[in-house]
Coordinates of C-alpha atoms in Angstrom, one line a residue:
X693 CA -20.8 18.7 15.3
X694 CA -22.6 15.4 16.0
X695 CA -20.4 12.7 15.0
X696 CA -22.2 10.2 11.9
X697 CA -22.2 7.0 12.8
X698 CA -22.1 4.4 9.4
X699 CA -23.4 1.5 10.7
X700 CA -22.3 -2.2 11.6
X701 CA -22.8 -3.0 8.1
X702 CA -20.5 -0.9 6.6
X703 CA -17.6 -1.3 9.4
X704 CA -17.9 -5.4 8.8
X705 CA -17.7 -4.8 4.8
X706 CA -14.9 -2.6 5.5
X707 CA -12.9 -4.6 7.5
X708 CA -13.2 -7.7 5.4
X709 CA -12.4 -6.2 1.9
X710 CA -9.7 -4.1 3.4
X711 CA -7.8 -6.7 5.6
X712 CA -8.4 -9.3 2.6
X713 CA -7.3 -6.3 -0.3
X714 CA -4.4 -6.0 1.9
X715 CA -3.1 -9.4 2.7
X716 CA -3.2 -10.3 -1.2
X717 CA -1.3 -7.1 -1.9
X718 CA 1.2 -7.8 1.1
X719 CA 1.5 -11.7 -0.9
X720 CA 2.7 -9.9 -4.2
X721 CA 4.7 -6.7 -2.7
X722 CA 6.6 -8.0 -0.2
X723 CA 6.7 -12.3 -0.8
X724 CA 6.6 -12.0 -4.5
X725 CA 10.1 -10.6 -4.5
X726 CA 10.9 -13.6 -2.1
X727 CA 9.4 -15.8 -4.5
X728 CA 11.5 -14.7 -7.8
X729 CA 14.5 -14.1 -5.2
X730 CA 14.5 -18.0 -3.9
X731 CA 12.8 -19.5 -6.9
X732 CA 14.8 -18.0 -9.7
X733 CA 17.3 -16.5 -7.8
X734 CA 16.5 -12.9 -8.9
X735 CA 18.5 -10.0 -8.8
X736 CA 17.8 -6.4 -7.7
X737 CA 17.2 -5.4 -11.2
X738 CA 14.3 -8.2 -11.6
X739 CA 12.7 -6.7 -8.5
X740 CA 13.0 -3.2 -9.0
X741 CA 11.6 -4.4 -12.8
X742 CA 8.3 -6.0 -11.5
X743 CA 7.6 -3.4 -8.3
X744 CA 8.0 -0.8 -11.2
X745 CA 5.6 -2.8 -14.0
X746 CA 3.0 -3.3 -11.3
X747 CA 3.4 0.5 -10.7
X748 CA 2.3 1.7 -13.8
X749 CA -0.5 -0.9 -14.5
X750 CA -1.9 0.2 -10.9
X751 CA -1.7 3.0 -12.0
X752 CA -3.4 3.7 -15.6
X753 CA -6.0 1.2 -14.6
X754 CA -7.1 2.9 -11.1
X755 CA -7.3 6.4 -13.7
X756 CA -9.2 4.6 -16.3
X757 CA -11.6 2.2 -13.7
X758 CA -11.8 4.9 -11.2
X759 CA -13.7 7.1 -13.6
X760 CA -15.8 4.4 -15.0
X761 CA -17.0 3.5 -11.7
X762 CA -18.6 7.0 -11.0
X763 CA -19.6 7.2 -15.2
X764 CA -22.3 4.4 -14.0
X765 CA -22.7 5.6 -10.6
X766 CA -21.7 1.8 -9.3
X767 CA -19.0 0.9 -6.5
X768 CA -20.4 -2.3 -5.5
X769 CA -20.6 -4.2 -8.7
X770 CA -16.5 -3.0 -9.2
X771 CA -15.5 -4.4 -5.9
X772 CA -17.3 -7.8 -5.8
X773 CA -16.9 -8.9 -9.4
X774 CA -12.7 -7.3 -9.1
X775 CA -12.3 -9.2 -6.0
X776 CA -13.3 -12.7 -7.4
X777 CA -11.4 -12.4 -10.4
X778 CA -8.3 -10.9 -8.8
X779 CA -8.8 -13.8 -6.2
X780 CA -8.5 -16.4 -9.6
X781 CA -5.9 -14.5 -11.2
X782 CA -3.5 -14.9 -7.7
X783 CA -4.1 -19.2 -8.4
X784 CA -2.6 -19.0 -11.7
X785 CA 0.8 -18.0 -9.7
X786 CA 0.9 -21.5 -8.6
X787 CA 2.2 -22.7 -12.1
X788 CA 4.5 -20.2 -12.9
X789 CA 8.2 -21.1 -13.5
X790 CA 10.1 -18.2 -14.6
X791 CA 10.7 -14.5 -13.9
X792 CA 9.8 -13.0 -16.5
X793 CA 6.2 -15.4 -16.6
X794 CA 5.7 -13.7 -12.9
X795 CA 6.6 -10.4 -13.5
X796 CA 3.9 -10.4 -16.3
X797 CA 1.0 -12.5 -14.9
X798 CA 1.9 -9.9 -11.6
X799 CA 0.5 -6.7 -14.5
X800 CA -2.4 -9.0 -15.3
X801 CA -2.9 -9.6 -11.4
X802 CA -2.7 -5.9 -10.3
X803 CA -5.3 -5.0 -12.9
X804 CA -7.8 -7.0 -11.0
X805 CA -6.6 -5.7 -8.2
X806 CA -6.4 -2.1 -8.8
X807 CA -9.7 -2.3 -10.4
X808 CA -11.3 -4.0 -7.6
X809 CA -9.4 -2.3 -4.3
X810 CA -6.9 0.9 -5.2
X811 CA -10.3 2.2 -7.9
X812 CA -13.6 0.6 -6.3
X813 CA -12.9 0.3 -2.7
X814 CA -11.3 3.9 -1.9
X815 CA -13.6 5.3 -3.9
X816 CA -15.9 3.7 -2.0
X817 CA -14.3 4.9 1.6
X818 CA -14.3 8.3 0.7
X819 CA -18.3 8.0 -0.5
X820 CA -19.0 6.3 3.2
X821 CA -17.2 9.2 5.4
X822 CA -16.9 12.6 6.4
X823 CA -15.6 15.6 8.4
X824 CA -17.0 13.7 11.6
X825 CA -15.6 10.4 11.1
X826 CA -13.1 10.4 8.3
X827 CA -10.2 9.8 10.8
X828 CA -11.4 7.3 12.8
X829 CA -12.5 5.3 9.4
X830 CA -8.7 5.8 7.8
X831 CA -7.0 4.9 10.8
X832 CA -8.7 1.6 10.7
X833 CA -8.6 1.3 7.0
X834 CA -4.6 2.1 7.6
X835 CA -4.0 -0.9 10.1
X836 CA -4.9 -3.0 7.4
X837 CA -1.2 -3.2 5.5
X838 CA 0.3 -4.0 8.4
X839 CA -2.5 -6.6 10.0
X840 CA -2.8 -8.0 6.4
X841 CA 1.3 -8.3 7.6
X842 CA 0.4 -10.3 10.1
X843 CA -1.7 -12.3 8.7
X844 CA 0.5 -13.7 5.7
X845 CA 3.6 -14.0 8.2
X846 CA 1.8 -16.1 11.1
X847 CA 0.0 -18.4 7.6
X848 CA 3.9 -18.5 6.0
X849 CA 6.0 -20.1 9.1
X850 CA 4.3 -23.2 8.6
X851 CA 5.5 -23.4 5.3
X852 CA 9.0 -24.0 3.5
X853 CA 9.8 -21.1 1.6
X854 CA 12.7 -23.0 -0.5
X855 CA 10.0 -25.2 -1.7
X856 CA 8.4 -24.8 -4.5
X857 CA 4.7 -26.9 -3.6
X858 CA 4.7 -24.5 -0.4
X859 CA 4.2 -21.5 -3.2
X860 CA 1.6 -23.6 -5.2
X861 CA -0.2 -24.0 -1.8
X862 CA 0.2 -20.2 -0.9
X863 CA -1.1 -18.8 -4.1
X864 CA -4.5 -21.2 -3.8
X865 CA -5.1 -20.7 -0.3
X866 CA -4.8 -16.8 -0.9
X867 CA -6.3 -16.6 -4.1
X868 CA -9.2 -18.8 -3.5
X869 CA -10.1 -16.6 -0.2
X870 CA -9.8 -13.6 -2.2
X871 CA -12.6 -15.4 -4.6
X872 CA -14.8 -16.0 -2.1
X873 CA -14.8 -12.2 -0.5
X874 CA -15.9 -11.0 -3.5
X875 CA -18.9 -13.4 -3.5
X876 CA -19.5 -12.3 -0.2
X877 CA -19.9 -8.8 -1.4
X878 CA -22.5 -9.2 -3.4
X879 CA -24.9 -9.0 -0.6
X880 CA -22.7 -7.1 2.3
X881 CA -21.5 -4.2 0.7
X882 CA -23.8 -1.1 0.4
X883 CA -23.4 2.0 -2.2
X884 CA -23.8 5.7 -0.5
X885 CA -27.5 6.8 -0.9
X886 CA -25.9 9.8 -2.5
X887 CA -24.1 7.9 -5.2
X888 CA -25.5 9.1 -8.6
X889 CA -23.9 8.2 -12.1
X890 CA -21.7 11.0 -13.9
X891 CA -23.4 12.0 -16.7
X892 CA -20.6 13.8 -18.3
X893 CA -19.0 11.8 -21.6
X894 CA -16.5 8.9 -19.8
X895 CA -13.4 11.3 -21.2
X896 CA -14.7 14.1 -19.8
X897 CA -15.0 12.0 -16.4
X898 CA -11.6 10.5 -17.1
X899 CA -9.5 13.9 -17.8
X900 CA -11.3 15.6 -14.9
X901 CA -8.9 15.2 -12.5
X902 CA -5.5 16.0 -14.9
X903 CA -7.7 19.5 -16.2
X904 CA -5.2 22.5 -14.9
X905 CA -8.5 24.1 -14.0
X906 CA -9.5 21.3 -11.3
X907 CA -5.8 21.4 -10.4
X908 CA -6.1 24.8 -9.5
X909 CA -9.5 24.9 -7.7
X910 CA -7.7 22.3 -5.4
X911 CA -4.1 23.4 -5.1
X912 CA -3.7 21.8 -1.7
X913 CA -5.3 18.4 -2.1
X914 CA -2.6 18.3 -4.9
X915 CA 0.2 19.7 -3.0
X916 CA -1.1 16.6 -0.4
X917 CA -0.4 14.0 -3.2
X918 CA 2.9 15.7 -4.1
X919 CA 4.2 15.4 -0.7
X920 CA 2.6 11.7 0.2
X921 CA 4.9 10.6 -3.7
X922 CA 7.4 11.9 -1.7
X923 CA 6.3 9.6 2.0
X924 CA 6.1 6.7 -0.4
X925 CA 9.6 7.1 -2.4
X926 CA 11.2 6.5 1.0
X927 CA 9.0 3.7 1.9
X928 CA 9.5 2.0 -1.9
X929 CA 13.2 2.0 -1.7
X930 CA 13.5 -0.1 1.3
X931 CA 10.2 -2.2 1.5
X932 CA 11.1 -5.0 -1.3
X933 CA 13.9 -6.3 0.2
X934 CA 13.1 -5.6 3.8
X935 CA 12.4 -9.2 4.7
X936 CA 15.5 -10.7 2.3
X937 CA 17.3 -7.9 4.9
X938 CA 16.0 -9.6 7.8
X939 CA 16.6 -13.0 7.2
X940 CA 19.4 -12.7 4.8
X941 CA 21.7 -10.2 5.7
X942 CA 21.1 -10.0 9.1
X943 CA 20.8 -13.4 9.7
X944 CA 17.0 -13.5 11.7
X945 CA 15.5 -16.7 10.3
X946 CA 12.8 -16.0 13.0
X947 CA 12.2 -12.3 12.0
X948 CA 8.5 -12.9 12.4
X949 CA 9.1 -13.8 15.7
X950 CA 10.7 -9.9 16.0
X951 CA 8.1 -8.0 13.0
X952 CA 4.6 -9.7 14.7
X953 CA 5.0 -7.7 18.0
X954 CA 6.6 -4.8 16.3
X955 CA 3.5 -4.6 13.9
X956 CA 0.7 -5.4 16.5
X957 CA 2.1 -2.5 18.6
X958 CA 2.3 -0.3 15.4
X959 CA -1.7 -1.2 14.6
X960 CA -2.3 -0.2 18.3
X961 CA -0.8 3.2 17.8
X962 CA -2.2 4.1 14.2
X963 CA -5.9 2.9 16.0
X964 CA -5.4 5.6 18.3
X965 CA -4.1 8.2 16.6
X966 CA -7.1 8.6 14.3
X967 CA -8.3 10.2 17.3
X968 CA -5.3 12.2 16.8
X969 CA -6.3 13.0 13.3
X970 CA -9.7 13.7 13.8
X971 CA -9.0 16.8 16.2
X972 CA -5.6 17.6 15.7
X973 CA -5.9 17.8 11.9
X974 CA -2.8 17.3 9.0
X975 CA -0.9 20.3 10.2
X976 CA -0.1 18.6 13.3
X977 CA -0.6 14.6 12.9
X978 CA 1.9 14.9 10.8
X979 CA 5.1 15.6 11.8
X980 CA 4.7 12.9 14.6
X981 CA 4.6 10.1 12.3
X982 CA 7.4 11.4 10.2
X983 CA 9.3 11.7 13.5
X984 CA 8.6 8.0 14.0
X985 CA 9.6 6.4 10.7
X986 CA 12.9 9.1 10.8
X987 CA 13.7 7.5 14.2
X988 CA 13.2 4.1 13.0
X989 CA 15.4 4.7 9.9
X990 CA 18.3 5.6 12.3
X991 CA 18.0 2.6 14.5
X992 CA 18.3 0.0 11.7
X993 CA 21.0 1.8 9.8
X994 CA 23.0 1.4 13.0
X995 CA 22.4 -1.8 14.7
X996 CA 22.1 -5.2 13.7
X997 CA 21.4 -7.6 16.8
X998 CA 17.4 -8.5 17.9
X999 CA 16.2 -6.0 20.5
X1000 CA 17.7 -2.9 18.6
X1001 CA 16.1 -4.1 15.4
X1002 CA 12.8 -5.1 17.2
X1003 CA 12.6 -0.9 18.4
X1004 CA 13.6 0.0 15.1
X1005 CA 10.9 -1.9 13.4
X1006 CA 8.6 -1.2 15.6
X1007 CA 9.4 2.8 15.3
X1008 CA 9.3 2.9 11.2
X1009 CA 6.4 0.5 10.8
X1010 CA 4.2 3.2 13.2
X1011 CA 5.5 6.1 11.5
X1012 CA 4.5 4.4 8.2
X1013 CA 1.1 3.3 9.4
X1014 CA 0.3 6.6 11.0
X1015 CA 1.3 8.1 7.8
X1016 CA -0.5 6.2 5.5
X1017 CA -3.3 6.9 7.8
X1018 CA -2.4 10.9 8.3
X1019 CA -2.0 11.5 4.8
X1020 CA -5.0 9.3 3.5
X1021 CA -7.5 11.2 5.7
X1022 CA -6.1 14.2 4.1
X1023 CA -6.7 13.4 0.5
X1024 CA -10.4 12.1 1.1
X1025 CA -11.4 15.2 2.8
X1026 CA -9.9 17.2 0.1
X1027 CA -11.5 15.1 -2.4
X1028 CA -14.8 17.2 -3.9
X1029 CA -17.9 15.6 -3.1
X1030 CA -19.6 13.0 -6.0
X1031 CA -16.0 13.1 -7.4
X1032 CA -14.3 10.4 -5.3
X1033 CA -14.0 8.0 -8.5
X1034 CA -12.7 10.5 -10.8
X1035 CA -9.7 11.2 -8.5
X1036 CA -8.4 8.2 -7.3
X1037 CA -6.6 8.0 -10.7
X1038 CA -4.1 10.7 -9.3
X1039 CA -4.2 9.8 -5.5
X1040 CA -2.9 6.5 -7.1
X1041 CA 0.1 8.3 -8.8
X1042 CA 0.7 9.8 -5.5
X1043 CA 0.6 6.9 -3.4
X1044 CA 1.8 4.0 -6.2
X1045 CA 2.9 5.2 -9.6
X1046 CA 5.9 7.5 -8.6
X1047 CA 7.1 5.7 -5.5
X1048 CA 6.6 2.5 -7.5
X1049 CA 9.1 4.0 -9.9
X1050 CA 11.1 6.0 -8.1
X1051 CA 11.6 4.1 -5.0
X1052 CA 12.8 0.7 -6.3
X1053 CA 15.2 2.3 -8.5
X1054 CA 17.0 4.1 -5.5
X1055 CA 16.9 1.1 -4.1
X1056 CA 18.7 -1.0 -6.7
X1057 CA 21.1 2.1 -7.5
X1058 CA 22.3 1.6 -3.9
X1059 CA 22.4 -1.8 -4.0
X1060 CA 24.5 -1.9 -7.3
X1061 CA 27.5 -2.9 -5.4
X1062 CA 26.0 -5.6 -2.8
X1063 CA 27.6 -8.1 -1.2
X1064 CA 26.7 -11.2 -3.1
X1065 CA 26.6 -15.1 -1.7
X1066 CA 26.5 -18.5 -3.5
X1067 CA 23.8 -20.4 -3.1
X1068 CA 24.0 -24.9 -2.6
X1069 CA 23.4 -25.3 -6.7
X1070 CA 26.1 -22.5 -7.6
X1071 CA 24.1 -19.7 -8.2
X1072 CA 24.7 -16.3 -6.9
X1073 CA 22.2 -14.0 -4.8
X1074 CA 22.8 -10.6 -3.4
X1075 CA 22.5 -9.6 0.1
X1076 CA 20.9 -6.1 0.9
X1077 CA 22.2 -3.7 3.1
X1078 CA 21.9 -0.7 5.4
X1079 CA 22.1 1.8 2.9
X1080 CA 18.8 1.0 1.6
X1081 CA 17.4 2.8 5.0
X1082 CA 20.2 5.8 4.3
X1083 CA 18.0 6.7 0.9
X1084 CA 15.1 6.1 2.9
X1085 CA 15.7 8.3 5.7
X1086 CA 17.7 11.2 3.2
X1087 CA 14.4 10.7 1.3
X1088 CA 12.2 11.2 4.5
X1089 CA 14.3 14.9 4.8
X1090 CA 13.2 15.7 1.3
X1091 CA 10.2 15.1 2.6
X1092 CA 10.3 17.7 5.5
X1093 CA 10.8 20.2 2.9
X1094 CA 7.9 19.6 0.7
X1095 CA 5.4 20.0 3.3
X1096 CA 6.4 23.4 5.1
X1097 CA 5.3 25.0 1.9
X1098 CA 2.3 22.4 1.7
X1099 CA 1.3 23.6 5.1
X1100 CA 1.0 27.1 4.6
X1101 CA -1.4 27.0 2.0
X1102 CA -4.9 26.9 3.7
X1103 CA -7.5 24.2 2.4
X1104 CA -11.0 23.5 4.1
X1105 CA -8.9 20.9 6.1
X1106 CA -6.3 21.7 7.9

């Protein structure tokens, strides 16, 4: 099958909104927990709180936006005009002074956001690919957390993270760049010629995807979701206090210095296993990756000095790249055509809601019992520990499970 080729234009558009999507999400789900942690001194409970807040507003507006998008048959207008006001929303951070003020202005935030980049932009993705291509466009599209990683660490050393005008800085640099991609949308991004509004009622569009008829019509792109919730449980329960691990517990004040090669090497590998993807299929991409983020687990529950760490980071963060990238291909083939909008809702409860619940609480029920330190003006912060990768490996075996019966049932991808 000749292979289609989108087009400079759309691999430029993608690259831009993607990294920049990623490197604000990246500033509010992994430093935002280091703000309210070194700011206000937060506790696991205040974490797990906001991850699962933002959770559920990701969630109900990607359902609700998702569907509007294909009701007027846009993708375009969604992306730039989300992008510019999610870029303004991520300045008003810089004033902020309490938890509870961040944990709220973060819903507010991730509406933009999800609006703009979990509705409009995937949507847009799946609209851009197919069969030919799809892998090669999600393994790019899934080196983007982890560039976007990058990205904020190599911008944050030069800043002092105990000070509260480095924030105010952070939050305008970051939100202002975000402001301007979505100006520069306006006359980059292109819809697919085959984009066409719904012209079903907008609760017809927005039910489509929950109906137990379309549910059964597409048992394995469901079964898919099912098991990435699962893939994304184990990530949640370590990923919000993986860099308070770092630096805190294990006392790596230049983890950067260990996560930057860890993650360039992990961008590499996802890069080439879209090739991977692309003519091996789901059935076999991926149990690799899974392999990889198991191995990596295991390594960091049982060392605690650089080098091991560095292997162990570099091991989980390509086995979650590859299968963010494995199981993302999978869902947008699966996806039925002209319907992209309608079911990013539920890829969204898949891949944020019910790890965004799930995940963080695991992670603050086994950190109930934490070691705790005092900090210079008397207050008291906790220190994270191994066990959060224990869940997340025990997690990653529940995971094995789901997909053998996954597996067997046939789809048009396999």
């Amino acid at each position: 099958m000749q292979r289609t080729k989108p087009g400079g234009r759309f691999w430029a558009a993608m690259l831009i909104f993607g990294l920049m999507g990623q490197v604000a999400w990246v500033v509010e789900n992994m430093y935002f927990n280091v703000f309210i942690y070194k700011m206000f001194h937060a506790g696991p409970g205040d974490i797990s709180a906001m991850v699962m807040a933002s959770a559920v507003v990701a969630a109900l507006t990607t359902i609700v936006m998702g569907a509007v998008s294909d009701r007027v048959g846009q993708r375009k207008a969604f992306m730039s005009a989300g992008y510019l006001i999610w870029g303004v929303s991520i300045v008003s951070f810089a004033w902020i002074k309490s938890i509870w003020l961040t944990i709220v202005m973060d819903c507010v935030m991730t509406f933009f956001g999800s609006t703009a980049n979990d509705a409009a932009y995937n949507a847009w993705l799946t609209d851009r690919g197919d069969e030919t291509n799809r892998g090669r466009i999600e393994g790019l599209n899934s080196m983007m957390p982890l560039i976007s990683i990058l990205v904020v660490f190599g911008g944050f050393m030069g800043f002092d993270l105990d000070s509260a005008s480095s924030w105010k800085t952070i939050y305008c640099i970051i939100g202002a760049a975000t402001a301007v991609i979505g100006v520069l949308g306006f006359f980059l991004i292109e819809d697919a010629p085959s984009l066409r509004p719904d012209r079903a009622g907008f609760f017809e569009t927005l039910r489509y995807s929950f109906r137990p008829s379309t549910c059964r019509a597409n048992l394995r792109l469901y079964g898919v979701l099912a098991a990435f919730a699962v893939f994304g449980i184990s990530i949640q329960i370590f990923m919000p206090y993986l860099l308070i691990y770092y630096e805190k517990t294990l006392g790596l004040t230049n983890y950067v210095l260990i996560l930057a090669p860890a993650i360039l090497a992990a961008a590499a590998v996802t890069a080439l296993y879209g090739r991977v993807i692309d003519a091996r299929g789901f059935r076999f991409a991926v149990w690799p990756a899974l392999g990889m983020l198991a191995l990596g687990y295991v390594l960091l529950i049982l060392t605690r000095s650089a080098a091991p760490v560095f292997i162990g980071s570099l091991l989980m963060m390509s086995g979650y790249l590859t299968g963010m990238s494995v199981f993302g291909a999978e869902i947008r083939a699966l996806i039925p055509e002209n319907r992209s909008g309608q079911f990013q809702g539920v890829r969204i409860i898949g891949q944020v809601f019910i790890p965004g619940l799930i995940g963080p609480a695991i992670g603050a029920l086994v950190l109930k019992n934490a070691e705790t330190i005092v900090n210079s003006d008397g207050t008291e912060s906790f220190l994270p520990n191994a066990n959060i990768f224990v869940a997340a490996l025990a997690v990653a075996a529940v995971l094995a499970l789901v997909l053998i019966p996954v597996l067997r049932r046939r789809g048009k991808r396999a």
